[in-house]
mmCIF file of C-alpha atoms in Angstrom:
data_model
loop_
_atom_site.group_PDB
_atom_site.id
_atom_site.type_symbol
_atom_site.label_atom_id
_atom_site.label_comp_id
_atom_site.label_asym_id
_atom_site.label_seq_id
_atom_site.Cartn_x
_atom_site.Cartn_y
_atom_site.Cartn_z
ATOM 1 C CA MET J 137 -29.363 7.754 29.844
ATOM 2 C CA GLN J 138 -26.402 5.827 31.736
ATOM 3 C CA ALA J 139 -26.311 3.206 29.359
ATOM 4 C CA SER J 140 -26.287 5.615 26.410
ATOM 5 C CA GLY J 141 -23.827 7.872 28.016
ATOM 6 C CA ARG J 142 -21.552 4.579 28.704
ATOM 7 C CA ASN J 143 -22.086 3.467 24.504
ATOM 8 C CA ALA J 144 -21.384 6.868 23.233
ATOM 9 C CA GLY J 145 -18.027 6.763 25.797
ATOM 10 C CA LEU J 146 -16.875 3.449 24.391
ATOM 11 C CA GLY J 147 -17.611 4.549 20.901
ATOM 12 C CA LEU J 148 -15.403 7.422 21.433
ATOM 13 C CA ALA J 149 -12.575 5.749 22.897
ATOM 14 C CA LEU J 150 -12.602 3.339 19.727
ATOM 15 C CA VAL J 151 -12.430 6.017 17.231
ATOM 16 C CA SER J 152 -9.978 7.589 19.494
ATOM 17 C CA ALA J 153 -7.457 4.593 19.237
ATOM 18 C CA PHE J 154 -8.210 4.260 15.466
ATOM 19 C CA ALA J 155 -7.248 7.361 15.046
ATOM 20 C CA PHE J 156 -4.227 7.431 16.991
ATOM 21 C CA GLY J 157 -3.182 3.863 15.580
ATOM 22 C CA GLY J 158 -3.419 4.939 11.854
ATOM 23 C CA SER J 159 -1.223 7.836 12.314
ATOM 24 C CA GLY J 160 1.684 5.696 11.041
ATOM 25 C CA VAL J 161 0.740 4.755 7.845
ATOM 26 C CA ALA J 162 0.588 8.626 6.924
ATOM 27 C CA ALA J 163 3.778 9.861 8.592
ATOM 28 C CA LYS J 164 5.955 7.041 7.321
ATOM 29 C CA PRO J 165 5.485 8.070 3.377
ATOM 30 C CA LEU J 166 6.589 11.729 4.120
ATOM 31 C CA ILE J 167 9.526 10.806 6.227
ATOM 32 C CA GLU J 168 10.035 8.116 3.141
ATOM 33 C CA ALA J 169 9.682 10.999 0.707
ATOM 34 C CA GLY J 170 12.238 13.298 2.742
ATOM 35 C CA LEU J 171 11.155 14.772 5.653
ATOM 36 C CA ASP J 172 13.695 14.202 8.844
ATOM 37 C CA PRO J 173 11.611 12.057 11.227
ATOM 38 C CA LEU J 174 12.159 15.038 13.923
ATOM 39 C CA HIS J 175 10.838 17.845 11.477
ATOM 40 C CA MET J 176 8.095 15.336 11.112
ATOM 41 C CA VAL J 177 7.122 15.525 14.947
ATOM 42 C CA TRP J 178 7.558 19.313 14.843
ATOM 43 C CA LEU J 179 4.874 19.614 11.989
ATOM 44 C CA ARG J 180 2.789 17.059 14.009
ATOM 45 C CA VAL J 181 3.165 19.062 17.449
ATOM 46 C CA ALA J 182 2.991 22.714 15.545
ATOM 47 C CA GLY J 183 0.025 22.032 13.622
ATOM 48 C CA ALA J 184 -2.080 20.529 16.469
ATOM 49 C CA ALA J 185 -1.035 23.529 18.718
ATOM 50 C CA LEU J 186 -1.848 26.115 15.801
ATOM 51 C CA VAL J 187 -5.487 24.120 15.739
ATOM 52 C CA LEU J 188 -5.981 23.900 19.154
ATOM 53 C CA SER J 189 -4.585 28.015 20.040
ATOM 54 C CA PRO J 190 -8.187 28.734 20.337
ATOM 55 C CA LEU J 191 -8.975 26.138 23.583
ATOM 56 C CA ALA J 192 -5.495 27.305 24.990
ATOM 57 C CA TRP J 193 -6.600 31.103 25.000
ATOM 58 C CA ARG J 194 -10.324 30.118 26.743
ATOM 59 C CA HIS J 195 -7.913 28.480 29.349
ATOM 60 C CA ARG J 196 -5.231 31.166 29.638
ATOM 61 C CA ASP J 197 -5.719 31.519 33.295
ATOM 62 C CA LEU J 198 -3.673 27.938 33.204
ATOM 63 C CA VAL J 199 -0.546 29.679 32.827
ATOM 64 C CA LEU J 200 -0.656 31.116 35.942
ATOM 65 C CA ARG J 201 -2.652 28.304 37.920
ATOM 66 C CA ARG J 202 -0.369 25.499 36.719
ATOM 67 C CA PRO J 203 2.815 26.735 35.020
ATOM 68 C CA ALA J 204 4.863 23.860 36.528
ATOM 69 C CA LEU J 205 2.241 21.314 35.017
ATOM 70 C CA LEU J 206 1.976 22.829 31.871
ATOM 71 C CA ALA J 207 5.744 22.848 31.340
ATOM 72 C CA GLY J 208 6.403 19.188 32.399
ATOM 73 C CA PHE J 209 3.285 17.966 30.165
ATOM 74 C CA GLY J 210 4.606 19.620 27.104
ATOM 75 C CA LEU J 211 8.229 18.551 27.459
ATOM 76 C CA VAL J 212 7.812 15.091 28.583
ATOM 77 C CA ALA J 213 4.097 13.868 27.559
ATOM 78 C CA VAL J 214 4.254 15.808 23.895
ATOM 79 C CA ALA J 215 8.019 16.597 23.268
ATOM 80 C CA GLY J 216 9.369 13.584 25.265
ATOM 81 C CA VAL J 217 7.387 10.856 23.526
ATOM 82 C CA GLN J 218 6.997 12.333 20.098
ATOM 83 C CA ALA J 219 10.677 12.799 19.977
ATOM 84 C CA PHE J 220 11.977 9.715 21.234
ATOM 85 C CA TYR J 221 8.917 7.520 19.329
ATOM 86 C CA PHE J 222 9.900 8.862 15.896
ATOM 87 C CA ALA J 223 13.643 8.220 16.568
ATOM 88 C CA SER J 224 13.107 4.805 17.421
ATOM 89 C CA LEU J 225 10.507 4.597 13.967
ATOM 90 C CA SER J 226 13.204 5.369 11.822
ATOM 91 C CA ARG J 227 15.945 2.444 12.717
ATOM 92 C CA ILE J 228 12.970 -0.316 14.029
ATOM 93 C CA PRO J 229 9.384 -1.461 12.620
ATOM 94 C CA VAL J 230 6.062 0.486 13.869
ATOM 95 C CA GLY J 231 5.081 -2.390 15.607
ATOM 96 C CA VAL J 232 8.080 -3.057 17.745
ATOM 97 C CA ALA J 233 8.521 0.603 18.768
ATOM 98 C CA LEU J 234 5.063 0.829 19.738
ATOM 99 C CA LEU J 235 5.089 -2.133 21.985
ATOM 100 C CA LEU J 236 8.048 -1.042 23.142
ATOM 101 C CA GLU J 237 6.208 2.234 24.185
ATOM 102 C CA TYR J 238 3.752 0.367 25.987
ATOM 103 C CA LEU J 239 6.202 -0.286 28.692
ATOM 104 C CA GLY J 240 5.481 2.945 30.288
ATOM 105 C CA PRO J 241 2.633 1.503 32.435
ATOM 106 C CA ALA J 242 4.643 -1.178 33.755
ATOM 107 C CA LEU J 243 7.585 1.447 34.189
ATOM 108 C CA LEU J 244 4.947 3.827 36.059
ATOM 109 C CA LEU J 245 4.282 0.749 38.344
ATOM 110 C CA GLY J 246 8.425 0.897 39.612
ATOM 111 C CA TYR J 247 8.116 4.488 40.356
ATOM 112 C CA ILE J 248 5.188 4.562 42.106
ATOM 113 C CA ARG J 249 6.412 1.286 44.327
ATOM 114 C CA PHE J 250 10.284 2.376 44.587
ATOM 115 C CA VAL J 251 10.180 6.366 44.612
ATOM 116 C CA GLN J 252 6.849 7.182 45.692
ATOM 117 C CA ARG J 253 6.670 4.195 48.586
ATOM 118 C CA LYS J 254 3.604 3.253 47.531
ATOM 119 C CA PRO J 255 1.944 -0.372 47.791
ATOM 120 C CA VAL J 256 1.503 -2.471 44.203
ATOM 121 C CA THR J 257 -0.292 -5.232 44.071
ATOM 122 C CA ARG J 258 1.197 -8.538 43.522
ATOM 123 C CA GLY J 259 -0.982 -8.596 40.026
ATOM 124 C CA ALA J 260 0.140 -5.678 39.452
ATOM 125 C CA ALA J 261 4.180 -6.486 39.582
ATOM 126 C CA ALA J 262 3.352 -10.071 37.646
ATOM 127 C CA GLY J 263 2.143 -8.046 34.957
ATOM 128 C CA ALA J 264 5.169 -6.034 34.278
ATOM 129 C CA ALA J 265 7.157 -9.693 35.188
ATOM 130 C CA VAL J 266 5.014 -10.439 31.914
ATOM 131 C CA ALA J 267 5.700 -7.428 29.541
ATOM 132 C CA VAL J 268 9.642 -7.433 30.694
ATOM 133 C CA VAL J 269 9.271 -11.418 29.433
ATOM 134 C CA GLY J 270 7.379 -10.308 26.228
ATOM 135 C CA LEU J 271 10.101 -7.236 25.516
ATOM 136 C CA ALA J 272 12.787 -10.040 25.231
ATOM 137 C CA CYS J 273 11.027 -11.778 22.727
ATOM 138 C CA VAL J 274 10.433 -8.712 20.876
ATOM 139 C CA VAL J 275 13.890 -8.047 20.386
ATOM 140 C CA GLU J 276 15.031 -11.443 20.239
ATOM 141 C CA ILE J 277 17.670 -11.398 22.607
ATOM 142 C CA TRP J 278 18.907 -14.518 21.885
ATOM 143 C CA ALA J 279 19.749 -13.753 18.657
ATOM 144 C CA GLY J 280 22.238 -10.859 19.484
ATOM 145 C CA LEU J 281 19.551 -8.343 19.687
ATOM 146 C CA SER J 282 18.742 -8.302 16.084
ATOM 147 C CA LEU J 283 17.171 -5.206 15.766
ATOM 148 C CA ASP J 284 18.866 -2.215 16.006
ATOM 149 C CA LEU J 285 19.982 -1.640 19.249
ATOM 150 C CA LEU J 286 19.593 2.070 19.403
ATOM 151 C CA GLY J 287 16.376 2.154 17.960
ATOM 152 C CA VAL J 288 14.949 -0.242 21.098
ATOM 153 C CA LEU J 289 16.824 2.495 23.516
ATOM 154 C CA PHE J 290 14.982 4.968 21.786
ATOM 155 C CA GLY J 291 11.708 3.176 22.352
ATOM 156 C CA LEU J 292 12.416 2.590 26.005
ATOM 157 C CA ALA J 293 13.099 6.337 26.101
ATOM 158 C CA ALA J 294 9.775 6.766 24.938
ATOM 159 C CA ALA J 295 8.005 4.448 27.674
ATOM 160 C CA CYS J 296 9.918 6.614 30.258
ATOM 161 C CA CYS J 297 8.451 9.634 28.789
ATOM 162 C CA GLN J 298 5.321 8.017 28.849
ATOM 163 C CA ALA J 299 5.481 7.121 32.329
ATOM 164 C CA PHE J 300 5.943 10.132 33.325
ATOM 165 C CA TYR J 301 3.061 11.571 31.455
ATOM 166 C CA PHE J 302 1.464 9.884 34.251
ATOM 167 C CA VAL J 303 2.828 11.377 36.587
ATOM 168 C CA PHE J 304 2.540 14.895 35.220
ATOM 169 C CA ALA J 305 -1.305 14.445 34.655
ATOM 170 C CA ASP J 306 -1.641 13.225 38.425
ATOM 171 C CA GLN J 307 -0.552 16.760 39.537
ATOM 172 C CA GLY J 308 -3.127 18.984 40.618
ATOM 173 C CA ALA J 309 -6.091 16.746 39.374
ATOM 174 C CA ASP J 310 -7.226 16.093 43.354
ATOM 175 C CA GLY J 311 -8.863 19.212 44.671
ATOM 176 C CA ASP J 312 -11.710 21.821 43.817
ATOM 177 C CA ASP J 313 -9.613 23.861 41.125
ATOM 178 C CA ALA J 314 -8.520 20.656 39.044
ATOM 179 C CA PRO J 315 -6.983 22.052 35.683
ATOM 180 C CA ASP J 316 -9.309 21.353 32.363
ATOM 181 C CA PRO J 317 -7.671 18.782 30.419
ATOM 182 C CA LEU J 318 -8.590 20.365 27.206
ATOM 183 C CA GLY J 319 -6.660 23.689 28.311
ATOM 184 C CA VAL J 320 -3.775 21.075 29.249
ATOM 185 C CA ILE J 321 -3.610 19.447 26.066
ATOM 186 C CA ALA J 322 -3.678 22.797 24.189
ATOM 187 C CA TYR J 323 -1.215 23.905 26.112
ATOM 188 C CA GLY J 324 1.157 21.010 25.861
ATOM 189 C CA MET J 325 1.448 21.264 22.250
ATOM 190 C CA LEU J 326 2.427 24.858 22.526
ATOM 191 C CA VAL J 327 4.971 23.785 24.654
ATOM 192 C CA GLY J 328 6.144 20.903 22.699
ATOM 193 C CA THR J 329 6.439 22.904 19.196
ATOM 194 C CA LEU J 330 8.682 25.309 21.351
ATOM 195 C CA VAL J 331 10.679 22.594 22.606
ATOM 196 C CA MET J 332 10.797 20.675 19.324
ATOM 197 C CA THR J 333 11.287 23.804 17.456
ATOM 198 C CA VAL J 334 14.532 24.127 18.951
ATOM 199 C CA ILE J 335 15.316 20.135 18.593
ATOM 200 C CA ALA J 336 14.289 19.680 15.103
ATOM 201 C CA ARG J 337 15.459 23.303 13.534
ATOM 202 C CA PRO J 338 12.381 23.413 11.601
ATOM 203 C CA TRP J 339 14.240 26.118 9.315
ATOM 204 C CA GLN J 340 16.332 23.273 7.922
ATOM 205 C CA MET J 341 13.552 21.317 6.722
ATOM 206 C CA ASP J 342 13.041 20.510 3.049
ATOM 207 C CA TRP J 343 9.882 22.241 2.628
ATOM 208 C CA GLN J 344 9.511 20.673 -1.390
ATOM 209 C CA VAL J 345 8.594 17.740 0.162
ATOM 210 C CA LEU J 346 5.204 18.839 1.565
ATOM 211 C CA GLY J 347 4.313 20.373 -1.977
ATOM 212 C CA GLY J 348 4.790 16.916 -3.560
ATOM 213 C CA GLU J 349 3.414 13.356 -3.028
ATOM 214 C CA ALA J 350 4.366 10.217 -1.344
ATOM 215 C CA SER J 351 3.650 6.569 -1.702
ATOM 216 C CA VAL J 352 1.077 4.432 -0.085
ATOM 217 C CA GLY J 353 1.838 1.253 -0.701
ATOM 218 C CA GLY J 354 2.889 1.996 -3.990
ATOM 219 C CA THR J 355 -0.233 4.793 -4.459
ATOM 220 C CA MET J 356 0.882 8.301 -4.986
ATOM 221 C CA VAL J 357 -0.773 10.586 -2.428
ATOM 222 C CA PRO J 358 -0.551 14.168 -1.995
ATOM 223 C CA ALA J 359 1.748 14.981 0.569
ATOM 224 C CA PRO J 360 -0.658 17.740 2.360
ATOM 225 C CA VAL J 361 -3.128 15.162 2.648
ATOM 226 C CA LEU J 362 -0.655 13.266 4.228
ATOM 227 C CA LEU J 363 -0.147 15.771 7.074
ATOM 228 C CA ALA J 364 -3.840 16.627 7.482
ATOM 229 C CA TRP J 365 -4.502 13.070 8.483
ATOM 230 C CA VAL J 366 -1.383 13.478 10.813
ATOM 231 C CA VAL J 367 -2.630 16.503 12.162
ATOM 232 C CA LEU J 368 -6.281 16.874 12.206
ATOM 233 C CA VAL J 369 -6.906 13.123 12.723
ATOM 234 C CA ALA J 370 -4.695 11.361 14.230
ATOM 235 C CA THR J 371 -3.781 14.319 16.902
ATOM 236 C CA VAL J 372 -6.122 16.681 17.186
ATOM 237 C CA PHE J 373 -9.616 14.510 16.865
ATOM 238 C CA ALA J 374 -7.436 11.528 18.575
ATOM 239 C CA TYR J 375 -6.723 13.497 21.530
ATOM 240 C CA LEU J 376 -9.772 15.502 22.010
ATOM 241 C CA THR J 377 -12.186 12.321 21.565
ATOM 242 C CA GLY J 378 -10.040 10.139 23.735
ATOM 243 C CA VAL J 379 -10.328 12.558 26.521
ATOM 244 C CA VAL J 380 -14.236 13.045 26.287
ATOM 245 C CA SER J 381 -14.060 8.919 26.370
ATOM 246 C CA VAL J 382 -12.642 9.198 29.620
ATOM 247 C CA ARG J 383 -15.276 11.306 31.077
ATOM 248 C CA ARG J 384 -18.078 8.546 29.991
ATOM 249 C CA LEU J 385 -16.373 5.429 30.804
ATOM 250 C CA SER J 386 -14.758 3.845 33.826
ATOM 251 C CA PRO J 387 -11.254 4.530 33.600
ATOM 252 C CA GLN J 388 -10.319 0.705 33.145
ATOM 253 C CA ILE J 389 -12.534 0.432 30.665
ATOM 254 C CA ALA J 390 -10.887 3.663 28.999
ATOM 255 C CA GLY J 391 -7.384 2.294 29.613
ATOM 256 C CA VAL J 392 -8.281 -1.051 27.838
ATOM 257 C CA VAL J 393 -9.596 0.470 24.832
ATOM 258 C CA ALA J 394 -6.882 2.828 24.356
ATOM 259 C CA PHE J 395 -4.436 0.010 24.234
ATOM 260 C CA LEU J 396 -6.097 -0.957 20.907
ATOM 261 C CA GLU J 397 -3.657 1.288 19.106
ATOM 262 C CA ALA J 398 -0.933 -1.041 19.032
ATOM 263 C CA VAL J 399 -3.606 -2.994 17.267
ATOM 264 C CA VAL J 400 -4.479 -1.158 15.202
ATOM 265 C CA ALA J 401 -1.256 0.449 14.496
ATOM 266 C CA THR J 402 0.381 -3.004 13.546
ATOM 267 C CA VAL J 403 -2.518 -4.143 11.385
ATOM 268 C CA PHE J 404 -2.100 -0.929 9.509
ATOM 269 C CA ALA J 405 1.449 -1.172 8.757
ATOM 270 C CA TRP J 406 0.695 -4.752 7.818
ATOM 271 C CA ILE J 407 -1.839 -4.066 5.271
ATOM 272 C CA LEU J 408 -0.728 -0.892 4.162
ATOM 273 C CA LEU J 409 2.979 -0.495 4.302
ATOM 274 C CA GLY J 410 3.851 -4.217 4.128
ATOM 275 C CA GLU J 411 6.112 -4.369 7.336
ATOM 276 C CA HIS J 412 6.097 -7.786 9.017
ATOM 277 C CA LEU J 413 6.993 -9.263 12.156
ATOM 278 C CA SER J 414 8.620 -12.686 12.919
ATOM 279 C CA THR J 415 6.441 -15.257 15.354
ATOM 280 C CA TRP J 416 8.256 -14.721 18.226
ATOM 281 C CA GLN J 417 7.787 -10.907 17.927
ATOM 282 C CA ILE J 418 4.444 -11.299 17.506
ATOM 283 C CA VAL J 419 4.256 -13.330 20.386
ATOM 284 C CA GLY J 420 6.242 -10.885 22.505
ATOM 285 C CA GLY J 421 4.294 -8.299 21.429
ATOM 286 C CA GLY J 422 1.102 -9.924 23.137
ATOM 287 C CA LEU J 423 2.917 -10.246 26.117
ATOM 288 C CA VAL J 424 3.955 -6.958 26.320
ATOM 289 C CA LEU J 425 0.401 -5.134 25.682
ATOM 290 C CA GLY J 426 -0.908 -8.314 28.511
ATOM 291 C CA GLY J 427 1.532 -7.784 30.666
ATOM 292 C CA ALA J 428 0.544 -3.775 30.906
ATOM 293 C CA PHE J 429 -2.744 -4.546 30.704
ATOM 294 C CA ILE J 430 -2.509 -7.015 33.803
ATOM 295 C CA ALA J 431 -0.350 -3.830 35.410
ATOM 296 C CA GLN J 432 -2.679 -1.368 34.499
ATOM 297 C CA SER J 433 -5.895 -3.073 35.479
ATOM 298 C CA SER J 434 -4.388 -4.256 39.081
ATOM 299 C CA ARG J 435 -2.982 -1.163 40.432
ATOM 300 C CA PRO J 436 -4.721 0.131 43.439
ATOM 301 C CA ALA J 437 -7.422 2.807 42.689
ATOM 302 C CA PRO J 438 -6.367 5.329 45.627
ATOM 303 C CA ALA J 439 -3.062 5.628 45.282
ATOM 304 C CA THR J 440 -2.431 4.884 41.674
ATOM 305 C CA ALA J 441 -5.091 5.647 39.341
ATOM 306 C CA PRO J 442 -6.624 9.579 40.106
ATOM 307 C CA ALA J 443 -8.786 10.592 37.018
ATOM 308 C CA ALA J 444 -6.742 12.466 35.339
ATOM 309 C CA ALA J 445 -3.943 9.813 35.534
ATOM 310 C CA VAL J 446 -5.859 7.751 33.629
ATOM 311 C CA ALA J 447 -7.232 10.332 31.006
ATOM 312 C CA ALA J 448 -3.577 10.151 29.894
ATOM 313 C CA VAL J 449 -4.311 6.591 28.560
ATOM 314 C CA ALA J 450 -6.944 7.682 26.020
ATOM 315 C CA ALA J 451 -5.746 10.848 25.540
ATOM 316 C CA THR J 452 -1.990 9.705 24.646
ATOM 317 C CA ALA J 453 -1.763 6.557 23.232
ATOM 318 C CA ALA J 454 0.496 7.388 22.040
ATOM 319 C CA SER J 455 1.607 9.350 21.184
ATOM 320 C CA GLU J 456 3.036 8.098 17.879
ATOM 321 C CA PRO J 457 2.874 7.243 14.358
ATOM 322 C CA ALA J 458 4.974 6.315 11.901
ATOM 323 C CA ALA J 459 7.626 4.057 11.035
ATOM 324 C CA LEU J 460 10.781 4.121 8.470
ATOM 325 C CA ASP J 461 13.231 1.471 7.136
ATOM 326 C CA ARG J 462 15.774 3.750 6.073
ATOM 327 C CA GLU J 463 18.335 4.774 8.025
ATOM 328 C CA PRO J 464 17.827 8.436 9.770
ATOM 329 C CA SER J 465 19.448 11.452 9.235
ATOM 330 C CA PRO J 466 21.997 13.064 11.918
ATOM 331 C CA ALA J 467 19.498 15.031 13.142
ATOM 332 C CA ALA J 468 17.302 11.799 14.532
ATOM 333 C CA LYS J 469 19.984 9.891 15.468
ATOM 334 C CA GLY J 470 20.909 12.934 18.011
#
């Protein structure tokens, strides 16, 4: 029975990684059809919040028990990661933006070591160093930052939000009254929707785009179908299967499987969207992923890897979805 549960957990983790990784090929056509990147974020988060609202009602006691946790989770783990990630996608390829975001675990180590003043193993420090070298290759700094600098900064901001996601996920994880992760996800989406409503101003959205079609690799697909995929599959389904998989797997296995999102997203973008990376960017991407994996697998478990924090890896691998090769709107730049 234990082996069966482990296999089921591994299957769910793989499904979650593929669901998250496939979000970009559905979101990018909508953006290219006329949606502002921030409006795409709002649609994704608001749609997920609507679908998950029954879970929020079921765990309504969390509003009084953990108000700060819910607010921080929604502001940073949902709104922050999504907004900065989509903004980076509006300026740089999906693979590069996703790899930048995956510096989050390495940044978390710095927070643990220098802010929380907790020990970090040599292996963890080595993993962070490898990730930094990989980042240098991804942005090709020897070529004078050939990638859009603002897009790179947006990607790094998404990584910072991802790192703080782990910090917020760790809050209240210990003890007998630990909050249900499903309830935290539901309220995170609700809070994220409120924040993104202020930032994205959806009343200025070109709603006609959602009534038309968008091109996916030259094939016209109804916009509502693409939006439904982003909301139902790449957000709601991906989050829920990711959380359940963590409960059935060991934290380290769930974290490793979650990193498949980056590979899946890059492959999908290459096959369906025609995006290509240079040889050095591919090498650098491998170093970033490898460094992040080494860093996470090497952290001292008692100090830095509580169950709730690791659940974040499978639940938000992030957050994130689309690529854009055109100039973003002023709202996205801001």
